[in-house]
Amino acid sequence: DKRLIAAEHYQIQVIVGLQNALGDQPDLGVTCDLRFRALDDGTRMVKFDLFPDLQVSRVAWNGKDIPFIQESRKHDGSFYLQMPEPLLKGHTYQVTFEYSGGEILQSKFGWAVPIPPRRVWYPTPAGPASRATYDITFHIPHGMTIVSVGNQIKQTRDGASDVSEWSSDVPISQAVFRYIDGVFSKTSTDETTHMELSAYVGGGGRVFMPESVHDILIDT
């Protein structure tokens, strides 16, 4: 195991639909709290994977700003975090990232598209994947739909935005989500295994819609 740190838990607040300086939408604004465990003594510099179009504005260690290095998106966009103290093996630490980016969820034709898995949208330690738990809250324009990992534990309304909260209490290797327009959904439970299956089908009239979401669940 050549990792320097192992992510344990992410608590992420996401705002989708934030206008950027050019007025483009949807924009992504994120505050990400990461709890991690040090796997080696004396580590001071750690590389994180993060999609280069997401520009970090602030990194806080126990509430205090600390230095970071993010290379230009025109180069390789590498992101490094300089720890304010040498890490102690086995100890856990908490760090907060604030960042945003434009047209992350937008196609060249102007509508929202799924964020590809290759676009790492939250800071993950470079190297072999770490399994972690996640609590993610999305603030999205009213009428849109977010589908994420784990279980949806809450859905509320906050002004012009819908707030969707998702929690994954079992460690997983990656947290992904889909941002859907014109969604149709249906949930069913398998009588034998008691496994709950939910089908979300979007498109807003732009793509072929199947005759029945229920048929998708039957096929699954």
mmCIF file of C-alpha atoms in Angstrom:
data_model
loop_
_atom_site.group_PDB
_atom_site.id
_atom_site.type_symbol
_atom_site.label_atom_id
_atom_site.label_comp_id
_atom_site.label_asym_id
_atom_site.label_seq_id
_atom_site.Cartn_x
_atom_site.Cartn_y
_atom_site.Cartn_z
ATOM 1 C CA ASP A 1 0.000 0.000 0.000
ATOM 2 C CA LYS A 2 1.833 3.083 -1.264
ATOM 3 C CA ARG A 3 -0.862 5.604 -0.312
ATOM 4 C CA LEU A 4 0.116 8.460 1.990
ATOM 5 C CA ILE A 5 -3.392 9.037 3.377
ATOM 6 C CA ALA A 6 -6.721 7.196 3.291
ATOM 7 C CA ALA A 7 -10.013 9.070 2.997
ATOM 8 C CA GLU A 8 -12.564 7.966 5.615
ATOM 9 C CA HIS A 9 -15.572 10.289 5.313
ATOM 10 C CA TYR A 10 -16.743 13.115 3.039
ATOM 11 C CA GLN A 11 -19.376 15.691 3.929
ATOM 12 C CA ILE A 12 -20.138 17.676 0.782
ATOM 13 C CA GLN A 13 -22.392 20.668 0.103
ATOM 14 C CA VAL A 14 -23.075 21.189 -3.609
ATOM 15 C CA ILE A 15 -24.795 24.126 -5.310
ATOM 16 C CA VAL A 16 -25.840 23.424 -8.903
ATOM 17 C CA GLY A 17 -27.064 26.248 -11.115
ATOM 18 C CA LEU A 18 -24.779 28.953 -9.759
ATOM 19 C CA GLN A 19 -24.238 31.530 -12.506
ATOM 20 C CA ASN A 20 -20.614 32.214 -13.319
ATOM 21 C CA ALA A 21 -19.140 35.498 -14.536
ATOM 22 C CA LEU A 22 -20.308 34.797 -18.102
ATOM 23 C CA GLY A 23 -23.813 33.893 -17.004
ATOM 24 C CA ASP A 24 -23.354 30.263 -18.039
ATOM 25 C CA GLN A 25 -25.311 27.534 -16.294
ATOM 26 C CA PRO A 26 -25.206 25.071 -14.721
ATOM 27 C CA ASP A 27 -22.199 26.015 -12.615
ATOM 28 C CA LEU A 28 -20.978 23.975 -9.674
ATOM 29 C CA GLY A 29 -20.039 25.387 -6.261
ATOM 30 C CA VAL A 30 -18.768 22.956 -3.624
ATOM 31 C CA THR A 31 -17.734 22.930 0.036
ATOM 32 C CA CYS A 32 -16.129 19.589 0.866
ATOM 33 C CA ASP A 33 -15.137 18.429 4.368
ATOM 34 C CA LEU A 34 -12.779 15.453 4.307
ATOM 35 C CA ARG A 35 -11.762 13.286 7.243
ATOM 36 C CA PHE A 36 -8.711 11.168 6.461
ATOM 37 C CA ARG A 37 -6.223 8.891 8.206
ATOM 38 C CA ALA A 38 -2.449 9.207 7.790
ATOM 39 C CA LEU A 39 -0.768 6.014 6.582
ATOM 40 C CA ASP A 40 2.826 7.157 7.073
ATOM 41 C CA ASP A 41 4.803 9.380 9.439
ATOM 42 C CA GLY A 42 6.138 12.765 8.404
ATOM 43 C CA THR A 43 4.023 13.388 5.290
ATOM 44 C CA ARG A 44 3.849 17.103 4.417
ATOM 45 C CA MET A 45 2.747 17.251 0.756
ATOM 46 C CA VAL A 46 -0.160 15.248 -0.696
ATOM 47 C CA LYS A 47 -1.411 15.180 -4.282
ATOM 48 C CA PHE A 48 -5.165 15.105 -4.866
ATOM 49 C CA ASP A 49 -7.096 14.278 -8.008
ATOM 50 C CA LEU A 50 -9.580 17.001 -8.982
ATOM 51 C CA PHE A 51 -11.023 17.920 -12.373
ATOM 52 C CA PRO A 52 -8.899 20.924 -13.562
ATOM 53 C CA ASP A 53 -11.936 23.060 -14.464
ATOM 54 C CA LEU A 54 -12.846 23.097 -10.774
ATOM 55 C CA GLN A 55 -10.790 25.922 -9.295
ATOM 56 C CA VAL A 56 -10.005 25.798 -5.569
ATOM 57 C CA SER A 57 -10.472 29.115 -3.758
ATOM 58 C CA ARG A 58 -9.776 28.069 -0.164
ATOM 59 C CA VAL A 59 -8.450 25.179 1.908
ATOM 60 C CA ALA A 60 -8.913 25.196 5.688
ATOM 61 C CA TRP A 61 -7.244 23.054 8.326
ATOM 62 C CA ASN A 62 -9.164 23.214 11.613
ATOM 63 C CA GLY A 63 -10.733 26.454 10.395
ATOM 64 C CA LYS A 64 -7.433 28.126 9.434
ATOM 65 C CA ASP A 65 -6.396 28.699 5.818
ATOM 66 C CA ILE A 66 -3.418 26.654 4.643
ATOM 67 C CA PRO A 67 -1.333 26.778 1.424
ATOM 68 C CA PHE A 68 -2.173 24.691 -1.625
ATOM 69 C CA ILE A 69 -0.870 24.384 -5.175
ATOM 70 C CA GLN A 70 -3.174 24.093 -8.173
ATOM 71 C CA GLU A 71 -1.533 24.196 -11.571
ATOM 72 C CA SER A 72 -3.209 25.867 -14.542
ATOM 73 C CA ARG A 73 -6.030 23.958 -16.227
ATOM 74 C CA LYS A 74 -4.136 24.555 -19.506
ATOM 75 C CA HIS A 75 -1.382 22.292 -18.170
ATOM 76 C CA ASP A 76 -2.098 19.149 -16.182
ATOM 77 C CA GLY A 77 -4.202 20.879 -13.513
ATOM 78 C CA SER A 78 -2.410 19.057 -10.674
ATOM 79 C CA PHE A 79 -3.569 19.913 -7.167
ATOM 80 C CA TYR A 80 -1.295 19.566 -4.127
ATOM 81 C CA LEU A 81 -1.995 20.199 -0.466
ATOM 82 C CA GLN A 82 0.766 21.318 1.879
ATOM 83 C CA MET A 83 0.057 20.083 5.392
ATOM 84 C CA PRO A 84 0.732 22.630 8.159
ATOM 85 C CA GLU A 85 2.410 19.933 10.261
ATOM 86 C CA PRO A 86 4.009 16.511 9.658
ATOM 87 C CA LEU A 87 1.310 13.849 9.712
ATOM 88 C CA LEU A 88 1.410 11.080 12.323
ATOM 89 C CA LYS A 89 0.686 7.549 11.151
ATOM 90 C CA GLY A 90 -2.712 6.322 12.322
ATOM 91 C CA HIS A 91 -3.983 9.783 13.299
ATOM 92 C CA THR A 92 -7.117 11.260 11.688
ATOM 93 C CA TYR A 93 -7.337 14.809 10.321
ATOM 94 C CA GLN A 94 -10.036 17.123 8.990
ATOM 95 C CA VAL A 95 -9.641 19.473 6.028
ATOM 96 C CA THR A 96 -12.152 21.673 4.166
ATOM 97 C CA PHE A 97 -12.010 22.527 0.453
ATOM 98 C CA GLU A 98 -13.986 25.295 -1.276
ATOM 99 C CA TYR A 99 -14.068 25.351 -5.076
ATOM 100 C CA SER A 100 -16.263 26.012 -8.109
ATOM 101 C CA GLY A 101 -16.313 25.650 -11.874
ATOM 102 C CA GLY A 102 -18.348 26.521 -14.938
ATOM 103 C CA GLU A 103 -20.012 24.257 -17.519
ATOM 104 C CA ILE A 104 -19.042 21.136 -15.578
ATOM 105 C CA LEU A 105 -22.493 19.624 -16.087
ATOM 106 C CA GLN A 106 -23.298 21.302 -19.386
ATOM 107 C CA SER A 107 -22.942 19.927 -22.893
ATOM 108 C CA LYS A 108 -21.803 21.958 -25.881
ATOM 109 C CA PHE A 109 -25.464 22.072 -26.916
ATOM 110 C CA GLY A 110 -26.451 23.878 -23.723
ATOM 111 C CA TRP A 111 -28.328 21.304 -21.657
ATOM 112 C CA ALA A 112 -27.350 19.425 -18.519
ATOM 113 C CA VAL A 113 -25.537 16.127 -18.956
ATOM 114 C CA PRO A 114 -24.288 13.423 -16.551
ATOM 115 C CA ILE A 115 -20.891 14.161 -15.068
ATOM 116 C CA PRO A 116 -18.518 11.481 -16.464
ATOM 117 C CA PRO A 117 -16.743 9.245 -13.908
ATOM 118 C CA ARG A 118 -13.372 10.452 -15.226
ATOM 119 C CA ARG A 119 -14.209 13.947 -14.015
ATOM 120 C CA VAL A 120 -13.205 13.720 -10.367
ATOM 121 C CA TRP A 121 -15.538 16.339 -8.900
ATOM 122 C CA TYR A 122 -14.290 16.216 -5.279
ATOM 123 C CA PRO A 123 -10.689 15.993 -3.955
ATOM 124 C CA THR A 124 -9.542 12.374 -3.752
ATOM 125 C CA PRO A 125 -6.023 11.352 -2.675
ATOM 126 C CA ALA A 126 -3.991 10.374 -5.730
ATOM 127 C CA GLY A 127 -3.127 6.704 -6.063
ATOM 128 C CA PRO A 128 -5.145 3.565 -5.280
ATOM 129 C CA ALA A 129 -8.768 4.325 -4.423
ATOM 130 C CA SER A 130 -9.824 4.626 -0.801
ATOM 131 C CA ARG A 131 -13.256 3.494 0.299
ATOM 132 C CA ALA A 132 -15.081 6.151 2.287
ATOM 133 C CA THR A 133 -18.547 7.040 3.548
ATOM 134 C CA TYR A 134 -20.424 10.064 2.192
ATOM 135 C CA ASP A 135 -23.025 12.616 3.246
ATOM 136 C CA ILE A 136 -23.886 14.819 0.260
ATOM 137 C CA THR A 137 -26.373 17.702 0.100
ATOM 138 C CA PHE A 138 -27.352 19.124 -3.296
ATOM 139 C CA HIS A 139 -28.994 22.528 -3.865
ATOM 140 C CA ILE A 140 -30.465 22.417 -7.368
ATOM 141 C CA PRO A 141 -32.867 24.552 -9.440
ATOM 142 C CA HIS A 142 -36.496 23.698 -8.756
ATOM 143 C CA GLY A 143 -37.816 21.110 -11.196
ATOM 144 C CA MET A 144 -34.500 19.345 -11.764
ATOM 145 C CA THR A 145 -33.539 16.000 -10.226
ATOM 146 C CA ILE A 146 -30.371 14.693 -8.620
ATOM 147 C CA VAL A 147 -29.658 10.974 -8.218
ATOM 148 C CA SER A 148 -26.628 10.091 -6.105
ATOM 149 C CA VAL A 149 -24.950 7.227 -4.270
ATOM 150 C CA GLY A 150 -26.359 5.849 -1.033
ATOM 151 C CA ASN A 151 -29.892 6.511 0.137
ATOM 152 C CA GLN A 152 -31.904 9.683 -0.285
ATOM 153 C CA ILE A 153 -32.687 10.673 3.283
ATOM 154 C CA LYS A 154 -34.365 14.051 2.754
ATOM 155 C CA GLN A 155 -35.945 16.220 0.048
ATOM 156 C CA THR A 156 -36.974 19.811 0.859
ATOM 157 C CA ARG A 157 -37.583 23.182 -0.801
ATOM 158 C CA ASP A 158 -35.469 26.291 -0.076
ATOM 159 C CA GLY A 159 -36.723 29.308 -2.024
ATOM 160 C CA ALA A 160 -36.073 28.742 -5.730
ATOM 161 C CA SER A 161 -33.980 25.653 -5.018
ATOM 162 C CA ASP A 162 -34.710 22.049 -4.148
ATOM 163 C CA VAL A 163 -32.496 20.473 -1.488
ATOM 164 C CA SER A 164 -31.694 16.776 -1.836
ATOM 165 C CA GLU A 165 -29.710 14.925 0.852
ATOM 166 C CA TRP A 166 -28.003 11.579 0.245
ATOM 167 C CA SER A 167 -26.075 9.378 2.655
ATOM 168 C CA SER A 168 -23.830 6.369 2.108
ATOM 169 C CA ASP A 169 -23.011 4.731 5.441
ATOM 170 C CA VAL A 170 -21.244 1.788 3.795
ATOM 171 C CA PRO A 171 -17.726 2.679 2.518
ATOM 172 C CA ILE A 172 -17.591 2.887 -1.290
ATOM 173 C CA SER A 173 -14.790 3.681 -3.717
ATOM 174 C CA GLN A 174 -16.397 6.613 -5.557
ATOM 175 C CA ALA A 175 -19.327 9.009 -5.147
ATOM 176 C CA VAL A 176 -21.044 9.818 -8.424
ATOM 177 C CA PHE A 177 -24.288 11.584 -9.247
ATOM 178 C CA ARG A 178 -26.564 12.293 -12.185
ATOM 179 C CA TYR A 179 -28.246 15.631 -12.874
ATOM 180 C CA ILE A 180 -31.472 14.933 -14.763
ATOM 181 C CA ASP A 181 -34.009 17.122 -16.536
ATOM 182 C CA GLY A 182 -37.595 15.963 -17.070
ATOM 183 C CA VAL A 183 -37.198 12.875 -14.912
ATOM 184 C CA PHE A 184 -39.599 9.969 -14.545
ATOM 185 C CA SER A 185 -39.049 7.648 -11.597
ATOM 186 C CA LYS A 186 -40.478 4.526 -10.047
ATOM 187 C CA THR A 187 -39.421 2.326 -7.130
ATOM 188 C CA SER A 188 -40.205 -1.312 -6.471
ATOM 189 C CA THR A 189 -39.087 -4.021 -4.052
ATOM 190 C CA ASP A 190 -38.137 -7.529 -5.134
ATOM 191 C CA GLU A 191 -40.436 -9.995 -3.341
ATOM 192 C CA THR A 192 -37.719 -12.619 -2.890
ATOM 193 C CA THR A 193 -34.625 -10.625 -1.943
ATOM 194 C CA HIS A 194 -36.390 -7.501 -0.577
ATOM 195 C CA MET A 195 -33.924 -5.447 -2.640
ATOM 196 C CA GLU A 196 -35.286 -1.982 -3.411
ATOM 197 C CA LEU A 197 -34.765 -0.871 -7.018
ATOM 198 C CA SER A 198 -35.357 2.648 -8.329
ATOM 199 C CA ALA A 199 -35.363 3.599 -12.007
ATOM 200 C CA TYR A 200 -34.806 7.237 -13.030
ATOM 201 C CA VAL A 201 -35.348 8.088 -16.685
ATOM 202 C CA GLY A 202 -34.713 11.601 -17.976
ATOM 203 C CA GLY A 203 -34.470 13.451 -21.240
ATOM 204 C CA GLY A 204 -37.107 16.158 -21.183
ATOM 205 C CA GLY A 205 -38.313 15.128 -24.650
ATOM 206 C CA ARG A 206 -34.820 15.344 -26.166
ATOM 207 C CA VAL A 207 -34.265 11.601 -26.366
ATOM 208 C CA PHE A 208 -36.398 8.514 -26.904
ATOM 209 C CA MET A 209 -38.489 7.700 -23.846
ATOM 210 C CA PRO A 210 -39.350 4.064 -23.081
ATOM 211 C CA GLU A 211 -43.013 3.176 -22.857
ATOM 212 C CA SER A 212 -42.855 2.286 -19.171
ATOM 213 C CA VAL A 213 -40.401 2.876 -16.355
ATOM 214 C CA HIS A 214 -41.979 -0.168 -14.739
ATOM 215 C CA ASP A 215 -40.741 -2.287 -17.682
ATOM 216 C CA ILE A 216 -37.191 -1.189 -16.933
ATOM 217 C CA LEU A 217 -37.501 -2.454 -13.367
ATOM 218 C CA ILE A 218 -38.926 -5.758 -14.560
ATOM 219 C CA ASP A 219 -36.019 -6.211 -17.007
ATOM 220 C CA THR A 220 -33.528 -5.304 -14.283
#
